[in-house]
Amino acid sequence: MKALQLVAPKRLEMGTLPDPPDPGPDEVLVRLRSTGVCGSDMHTFSEGHIAGLEPEYPCVLGHEPAGEVVECGPGVSDLPSGAKVAVEPFVVRADCEFTRTGRQNLALHHAFMGKDYDGALREFAVMPRRNLVRVPDAMTFGDAAFIEPLSVVLHTVELAELRMGESVAVIGAGPIGLIAVAVARLCGASVVVAADRVPHRVRRAEQLGATAAVNVSDESPVGAVMDLTGVGAHVVIDAAGTADSINSAIACLRPGGRMVLVGIPSRSNIPVNFWTALDREARIHVQKRSNGNDHDALSLLERGLIRSADIMSHRFPLERGQEAFEMIAGYRDEVIKPLIEW
């Protein structure tokens, strides 16, 4: 089967992989049709690692896929051939104390698409049935691929325990940050402040309902948050993962505020202003992916409460994947998030 492979840092090439095996018990063969390009893909593409994990070249990136059912293995009878599905990329290999208590994203025995096994930029994948969410036939593959990043943000809101009427600051207005702006508004946040250094991302945050959108090259998000709230935000979401953004996020918190770090830093050791966090009695939560939020994400998309078109800004065929990655690496053409289709 065809696959778009990362053969060296910043270099993707079309290649081939062995055809997939027949699906086993409780497995499904899926013809992949689309995937979003995620910020974590960009870490591996541009920096040669993600959270310190270096790839073995050649490798296949991508973990936001959607596709259609080709064949079901023994024990799977509820998915007809041709059914559209969104694919959850985190595969639980064995149950443990965490999966049994509703924290499947912390499963001790797991594999993640694009890291532990081939990513979504290929033609076919054999997946466990429980990793597939059937979507309506009328839904586009692009919408179905959007379920994965939307699920991540829904878990962010869970961890933040965001309540109606609270104030929110979002530091980093890339795709995840922009989805967070839209979801915070949907949750009834009274104030939403967004911050980024890329002008077209700042403008998109305003379009998605941010009360104020700040270009951090010109002004501090802390000042905007304090002007609008007086004492700081109830919830701050850091979707950038840099030393500057993390410390700005802490400074934006009100006393007793909650912060969720969903952005992935490029290095492990980041200087953090602990005294400011101490003064706020801040509750800081570091997030790992989503946690069974895909059905809620599907519901929001079906009801039109969240629109993938607000985030999925460009579309590319698989053969032009290099162009898609280079576009987002250079923030060109007002790109927010590319979708790769085939």
Short mmCIF file of C-alpha atoms in Angstrom, two decimals:
data_model
loop_
_atom_site.label_atom_id
_atom_site.label_comp_id
_atom_site.label_asym_id
_atom_site.label_seq_id
_atom_site.Cartn_x
_atom_site.Cartn_y
_atom_site.Cartn_z
CA MET A 1 0.00 0.00 0.00
CA LYS A 2 1.06 3.62 -0.53
CA ALA A 3 2.32 5.67 2.41
CA LEU A 4 3.75 9.12 2.91
CA GLN A 5 6.91 8.51 4.92
CA LEU A 6 9.13 10.82 6.93
CA VAL A 7 12.59 9.79 5.71
CA ALA A 8 14.60 12.51 7.46
CA PRO A 9 13.85 15.68 9.45
CA LYS A 10 11.68 17.99 7.32
CA ARG A 11 11.55 15.51 4.41
CA LEU A 12 8.52 13.43 3.42
CA GLU A 13 8.46 11.05 0.46
CA MET A 14 5.89 8.74 -1.06
CA GLY A 15 6.74 5.10 -0.47
CA THR A 16 5.15 1.72 0.10
CA LEU A 17 4.39 -0.47 3.09
CA PRO A 18 3.35 -4.14 3.14
CA ASP A 19 -0.35 -4.65 2.55
CA PRO A 20 -2.29 -4.95 5.81
CA PRO A 21 -3.13 -8.37 7.23
CA ASP A 22 -6.67 -9.69 7.39
CA PRO A 23 -8.47 -8.35 10.46
CA GLY A 24 -8.41 -10.67 13.47
CA PRO A 25 -11.05 -11.15 16.16
CA ASP A 26 -12.70 -7.83 17.12
CA GLU A 27 -10.64 -6.00 14.48
CA VAL A 28 -11.62 -4.01 11.40
CA LEU A 29 -9.73 -3.24 8.20
CA VAL A 30 -10.20 0.46 7.43
CA ARG A 31 -9.40 2.28 4.21
CA LEU A 32 -8.02 5.59 5.49
CA ARG A 33 -9.30 8.63 3.64
CA SER A 34 -8.18 11.73 5.55
CA THR A 35 -6.14 12.97 8.49
CA GLY A 36 -5.45 16.31 10.07
CA VAL A 37 -1.88 17.51 10.58
CA CYS A 38 -1.32 17.94 14.32
CA GLY A 39 1.16 20.08 16.21
CA SER A 40 2.76 16.94 17.60
CA ASP A 41 3.35 15.74 14.03
CA MET A 42 5.12 19.05 13.48
CA HIS A 43 7.45 18.46 16.43
CA THR A 44 8.64 15.22 14.83
CA PHE A 45 8.79 16.74 11.34
CA SER A 46 10.64 19.95 12.28
CA GLU A 47 12.59 19.04 15.42
CA GLY A 48 13.28 15.33 14.95
CA HIS A 49 11.55 14.31 18.17
CA ILE A 50 8.35 14.62 20.19
CA ALA A 51 8.67 14.82 23.97
CA GLY A 52 12.19 13.41 23.64
CA LEU A 53 11.14 10.42 21.50
CA GLU A 54 13.12 10.22 18.26
CA PRO A 55 11.60 8.43 15.27
CA GLU A 56 13.17 5.55 13.41
CA TYR A 57 13.33 6.59 9.75
CA PRO A 58 11.45 5.97 7.58
CA CYS A 59 8.28 6.39 9.61
CA VAL A 60 4.65 7.34 8.99
CA LEU A 61 3.12 10.29 10.86
CA GLY A 62 -0.52 11.19 11.46
CA HIS A 63 -2.98 10.31 14.21
CA GLU A 64 -6.24 12.12 13.35
CA PRO A 65 -7.67 9.72 10.76
CA ALA A 66 -11.03 8.94 9.29
CA GLY A 67 -11.93 6.31 6.72
CA GLU A 68 -14.34 3.61 5.64
CA VAL A 69 -14.78 0.00 6.63
CA VAL A 70 -13.42 -2.57 4.19
CA GLU A 71 -13.69 -5.82 6.14
CA CYS A 72 -14.57 -6.88 9.68
CA GLY A 73 -12.93 -9.69 11.60
CA PRO A 74 -14.67 -12.34 13.69
CA GLY A 75 -16.85 -10.87 16.43
CA VAL A 76 -17.60 -7.60 14.64
CA SER A 77 -21.11 -7.48 13.21
CA ASP A 78 -22.24 -3.86 13.66
CA LEU A 79 -20.15 -2.18 10.95
CA PRO A 80 -21.19 -2.80 7.33
CA SER A 81 -18.70 -2.51 4.51
CA GLY A 82 -18.37 1.13 3.44
CA ALA A 83 -19.42 2.58 6.82
CA LYS A 84 -17.67 5.85 7.63
CA VAL A 85 -15.62 5.86 10.83
CA ALA A 86 -13.43 8.15 12.88
CA VAL A 87 -10.36 6.37 14.26
CA GLU A 88 -9.13 6.71 17.85
CA PRO A 89 -5.33 6.41 17.53
CA PHE A 90 -4.61 5.31 21.12
CA VAL A 91 -4.84 1.52 21.27
CA VAL A 92 -5.20 -0.14 24.67
CA ARG A 93 -3.32 -3.44 24.51
CA ALA A 94 -4.48 -4.77 27.89
CA ASP A 95 -6.76 -3.63 30.69
CA CYS A 96 -5.21 -2.37 33.90
CA GLU A 97 -6.18 -0.37 36.99
CA PHE A 98 -6.40 2.82 34.92
CA THR A 99 -8.65 1.49 32.15
CA ARG A 100 -10.90 -0.08 34.77
CA THR A 101 -11.34 3.28 36.51
CA GLY A 102 -12.16 5.33 33.42
CA ARG A 103 -8.67 6.66 32.65
CA GLN A 104 -7.92 4.77 29.47
CA ASN A 105 -5.49 7.46 28.26
CA LEU A 106 -3.17 6.35 31.09
CA ALA A 107 -3.30 2.66 30.15
CA LEU A 108 -0.06 0.92 31.10
CA HIS A 109 -0.11 -1.28 27.98
CA HIS A 110 -0.84 0.80 24.92
CA ALA A 111 0.33 1.85 21.45
CA PHE A 112 -0.13 5.23 19.78
CA MET A 113 -0.53 5.75 16.05
CA GLY A 114 2.43 7.49 14.44
CA LYS A 115 4.70 6.66 17.38
CA ASP A 116 4.40 3.00 18.34
CA TYR A 117 2.91 1.85 15.05
CA ASP A 118 2.51 3.33 11.56
CA GLY A 119 0.63 6.60 11.42
CA ALA A 120 -2.38 7.65 9.39
CA LEU A 121 -0.62 8.82 6.22
CA ARG A 122 -1.14 5.44 4.52
CA GLU A 123 -3.90 3.70 2.66
CA PHE A 124 -5.10 1.06 5.13
CA ALA A 125 -5.04 0.23 8.83
CA VAL A 126 -6.30 -2.70 10.89
CA MET A 127 -7.80 -1.31 14.10
CA PRO A 128 -9.61 -2.72 17.15
CA ARG A 129 -13.37 -2.27 16.83
CA ARG A 130 -13.47 -0.24 20.05
CA ASN A 131 -11.17 2.35 18.43
CA LEU A 132 -13.73 3.17 15.73
CA VAL A 133 -16.62 5.61 16.01
CA ARG A 134 -19.20 5.27 13.28
CA VAL A 135 -20.21 8.63 11.84
CA PRO A 136 -23.25 9.50 9.69
CA ASP A 137 -22.95 8.71 5.99
CA ALA A 138 -23.56 12.38 5.21
CA MET A 139 -20.60 13.52 7.32
CA THR A 140 -17.43 14.33 5.41
CA PHE A 141 -14.19 12.52 6.10
CA GLY A 142 -12.76 15.91 7.07
CA ASP A 143 -15.38 16.33 9.79
CA ALA A 144 -14.73 12.78 10.98
CA ALA A 145 -10.98 13.46 11.19
CA PHE A 146 -11.75 16.53 13.30
CA ILE A 147 -13.22 14.35 16.05
CA GLU A 148 -9.76 13.51 17.42
CA PRO A 149 -8.49 17.07 18.12
CA LEU A 150 -11.93 18.15 19.34
CA SER A 151 -11.87 15.21 21.77
CA VAL A 152 -8.54 16.45 23.13
CA VAL A 153 -10.05 19.86 23.93
CA LEU A 154 -13.13 18.31 25.54
CA HIS A 155 -10.78 16.46 27.90
CA THR A 156 -8.99 19.76 28.55
CA VAL A 157 -12.29 21.27 29.71
CA GLU A 158 -12.92 18.23 31.91
CA LEU A 159 -9.55 18.58 33.60
CA ALA A 160 -10.11 22.33 34.07
CA GLU A 161 -13.58 21.70 35.57
CA LEU A 162 -14.78 24.76 33.66
CA ARG A 163 -18.11 26.08 34.90
CA MET A 164 -20.59 28.42 33.27
CA GLY A 165 -19.83 32.09 33.88
CA GLU A 166 -16.14 31.60 34.60
CA SER A 167 -13.36 33.46 32.82
CA VAL A 168 -10.88 31.70 30.55
CA ALA A 169 -7.52 32.57 29.02
CA VAL A 170 -6.06 30.54 26.16
CA ILE A 171 -2.33 30.96 25.58
CA GLY A 172 -1.41 29.77 22.08
CA ALA A 173 -4.01 30.05 19.32
CA GLY A 174 -2.97 27.18 17.11
CA PRO A 175 -5.61 24.58 16.21
CA ILE A 176 -6.00 23.24 19.76
CA GLY A 177 -6.04 26.73 21.26
CA LEU A 178 -8.63 27.93 18.75
CA ILE A 179 -10.85 24.92 19.40
CA ALA A 180 -10.49 25.72 23.11
CA VAL A 181 -11.74 29.27 22.47
CA ALA A 182 -14.83 27.93 20.70
CA VAL A 183 -15.51 25.26 23.33
CA ALA A 184 -15.05 27.73 26.21
CA ARG A 185 -17.69 29.98 24.63
CA LEU A 186 -19.96 26.97 24.18
CA CYS A 187 -19.52 26.14 27.88
CA GLY A 188 -20.76 29.60 28.87
CA ALA A 189 -17.47 31.30 29.75
CA SER A 190 -18.11 34.95 30.59
CA VAL A 191 -14.73 36.14 29.31
CA VAL A 192 -12.34 34.44 26.90
CA VAL A 193 -8.92 35.96 26.26
CA ALA A 194 -6.75 34.39 23.53
CA ALA A 195 -3.08 35.08 22.87
CA ASP A 196 -0.68 34.20 20.08
CA ARG A 197 2.16 35.79 18.11
CA VAL A 198 0.83 34.90 14.62
CA PRO A 199 -1.50 37.66 13.37
CA HIS A 200 -3.92 35.48 11.42
CA ARG A 201 -4.37 33.18 14.41
CA VAL A 202 -5.17 36.19 16.59
CA ARG A 203 -7.80 37.28 14.07
CA ARG A 204 -9.32 33.78 13.94
CA ALA A 205 -9.60 33.74 17.74
CA GLU A 206 -11.67 36.92 17.54
CA GLN A 207 -13.88 35.33 14.87
CA LEU A 208 -14.47 32.32 17.14
CA GLY A 209 -15.74 34.52 19.96
CA ALA A 210 -12.76 35.60 22.03
CA THR A 211 -13.60 38.64 24.14
CA ALA A 212 -10.07 39.86 23.50
CA ALA A 213 -7.33 38.46 21.27
CA VAL A 214 -3.80 39.59 22.01
CA ASN A 215 -0.72 39.50 19.81
CA VAL A 216 2.01 38.71 22.33
CA SER A 217 4.58 40.42 20.10
CA ASP A 218 2.88 43.72 20.94
CA GLU A 219 1.27 43.30 24.36
CA SER A 220 1.06 40.98 27.34
CA PRO A 221 -1.91 38.64 27.69
CA VAL A 222 -1.64 39.14 31.45
CA GLY A 223 -2.62 42.78 31.12
CA ALA A 224 -5.64 41.94 28.98
CA VAL A 225 -6.80 39.28 31.43
CA MET A 226 -6.41 41.60 34.42
CA ASP A 227 -8.21 44.45 32.63
CA LEU A 228 -11.21 42.23 31.91
CA THR A 229 -11.35 40.23 35.15
CA GLY A 230 -9.67 42.37 37.79
CA VAL A 231 -8.08 39.39 39.55
CA GLY A 232 -7.19 36.91 36.82
CA ALA A 233 -8.86 34.05 34.98
CA HIS A 234 -10.57 31.12 36.65
CA VAL A 235 -9.14 28.78 34.00
CA VAL A 236 -6.04 29.15 31.83
CA ILE A 237 -5.28 26.74 29.00
CA ASP A 238 -1.71 26.68 27.71
CA ALA A 239 -1.72 25.34 24.17
CA ALA A 240 1.76 26.52 23.23
CA GLY A 241 4.08 24.69 25.61
CA THR A 242 6.93 27.21 25.74
CA ALA A 243 8.63 28.73 28.77
CA ASP A 244 7.12 32.13 27.98
CA SER A 245 3.62 30.79 27.45
CA ILE A 246 3.63 28.63 30.58
CA ASN A 247 4.79 31.48 32.78
CA SER A 248 2.30 33.86 31.17
CA ALA A 249 -0.41 31.29 31.84
CA ILE A 250 0.50 31.10 35.51
CA ALA A 251 0.55 34.90 35.76
CA CYS A 252 -2.95 35.06 34.20
CA LEU A 253 -4.48 32.91 36.94
CA ARG A 254 -6.67 34.32 39.68
CA PRO A 255 -6.03 33.06 43.24
CA GLY A 256 -7.20 29.47 43.37
CA GLY A 257 -7.30 29.27 39.56
CA ARG A 258 -6.85 26.15 37.46
CA MET A 259 -4.38 25.74 34.63
CA VAL A 260 -4.21 22.94 32.05
CA LEU A 261 -1.05 22.46 30.01
CA VAL A 262 -2.03 20.78 26.75
CA GLY A 263 0.81 22.13 24.59
CA ILE A 264 3.84 19.85 24.32
CA PRO A 265 7.14 21.56 25.18
CA SER A 266 10.11 21.02 22.89
CA ARG A 267 12.37 20.33 25.88
CA SER A 268 11.86 18.72 29.26
CA ASN A 269 13.42 21.35 31.50
CA ILE A 270 11.49 24.62 31.49
CA PRO A 271 12.03 27.38 34.07
CA VAL A 272 8.73 28.03 35.81
CA ASN A 273 7.95 30.94 38.10
CA PHE A 274 7.08 28.80 41.07
CA TRP A 275 6.63 31.77 43.39
CA THR A 276 3.80 33.14 41.25
CA ALA A 277 2.12 29.73 41.22
CA LEU A 278 2.58 29.54 44.98
CA ASP A 279 1.06 32.97 45.48
CA ARG A 280 -1.99 31.94 43.44
CA GLU A 281 -2.27 28.49 45.08
CA ALA A 282 -2.52 27.45 41.46
CA ARG A 283 -3.77 24.04 40.46
CA ILE A 284 -1.73 23.00 37.42
CA HIS A 285 -2.75 19.95 35.42
CA VAL A 286 -0.65 18.47 32.62
CA GLN A 287 -2.78 16.74 30.00
CA LYS A 288 -2.19 13.54 28.08
CA ARG A 289 -4.42 13.35 24.98
CA SER A 290 -8.16 12.72 25.25
CA ASN A 291 -10.00 10.22 27.38
CA GLY A 292 -13.01 8.66 25.68
CA ASN A 293 -14.42 12.01 24.50
CA ASP A 294 -15.00 11.04 20.87
CA HIS A 295 -18.75 10.44 21.09
CA ASP A 296 -19.29 13.86 22.67
CA ALA A 297 -17.13 15.40 19.95
CA LEU A 298 -19.24 13.68 17.29
CA SER A 299 -22.41 15.02 18.90
CA LEU A 300 -21.12 18.61 18.86
CA LEU A 301 -20.21 18.31 15.18
CA GLU A 302 -23.53 16.70 14.24
CA ARG A 303 -25.47 19.52 15.93
CA GLY A 304 -23.35 22.19 14.29
CA LEU A 305 -22.22 23.60 17.65
CA ILE A 306 -18.56 23.27 16.59
CA ARG A 307 -17.49 23.52 12.94
CA SER A 308 -14.39 21.86 11.55
CA ALA A 309 -14.35 24.46 8.75
CA ASP A 310 -13.35 27.10 11.31
CA ILE A 311 -10.09 25.23 11.93
CA MET A 312 -9.41 23.06 8.86
CA SER A 313 -8.11 25.82 6.62
CA HIS A 314 -6.36 23.97 3.76
CA ARG A 315 -6.69 20.63 1.98
CA PHE A 316 -3.97 18.61 0.26
CA PRO A 317 -3.80 15.26 -1.49
CA LEU A 318 -1.50 12.69 0.08
CA GLU A 319 1.13 13.19 -2.64
CA ARG A 320 1.46 16.87 -1.62
CA GLY A 321 1.92 16.15 2.07
CA GLN A 322 5.37 17.76 2.09
CA GLU A 323 3.76 21.02 1.01
CA ALA A 324 1.18 20.79 3.79
CA PHE A 325 3.84 20.30 6.47
CA GLU A 326 6.03 23.09 5.09
CA MET A 327 3.05 25.45 5.00
CA ILE A 328 2.24 24.98 8.67
CA ALA A 329 5.92 25.06 9.66
CA GLY A 330 6.21 28.49 8.04
CA TYR A 331 2.72 29.75 9.06
CA ARG A 332 2.16 30.52 5.36
CA ASP A 333 -1.05 31.45 3.56
CA GLU A 334 -2.88 32.05 6.85
CA VAL A 335 -2.85 28.32 7.54
CA ILE A 336 -4.56 27.11 10.70
CA LYS A 337 -4.70 23.36 10.19
CA PRO A 338 -4.17 21.37 6.96
CA LEU A 339 -6.23 18.32 6.13
CA ILE A 340 -4.60 15.61 3.99
CA GLU A 341 -6.99 13.55 1.87
CA TRP A 342 -6.71 10.62 -0.51
#
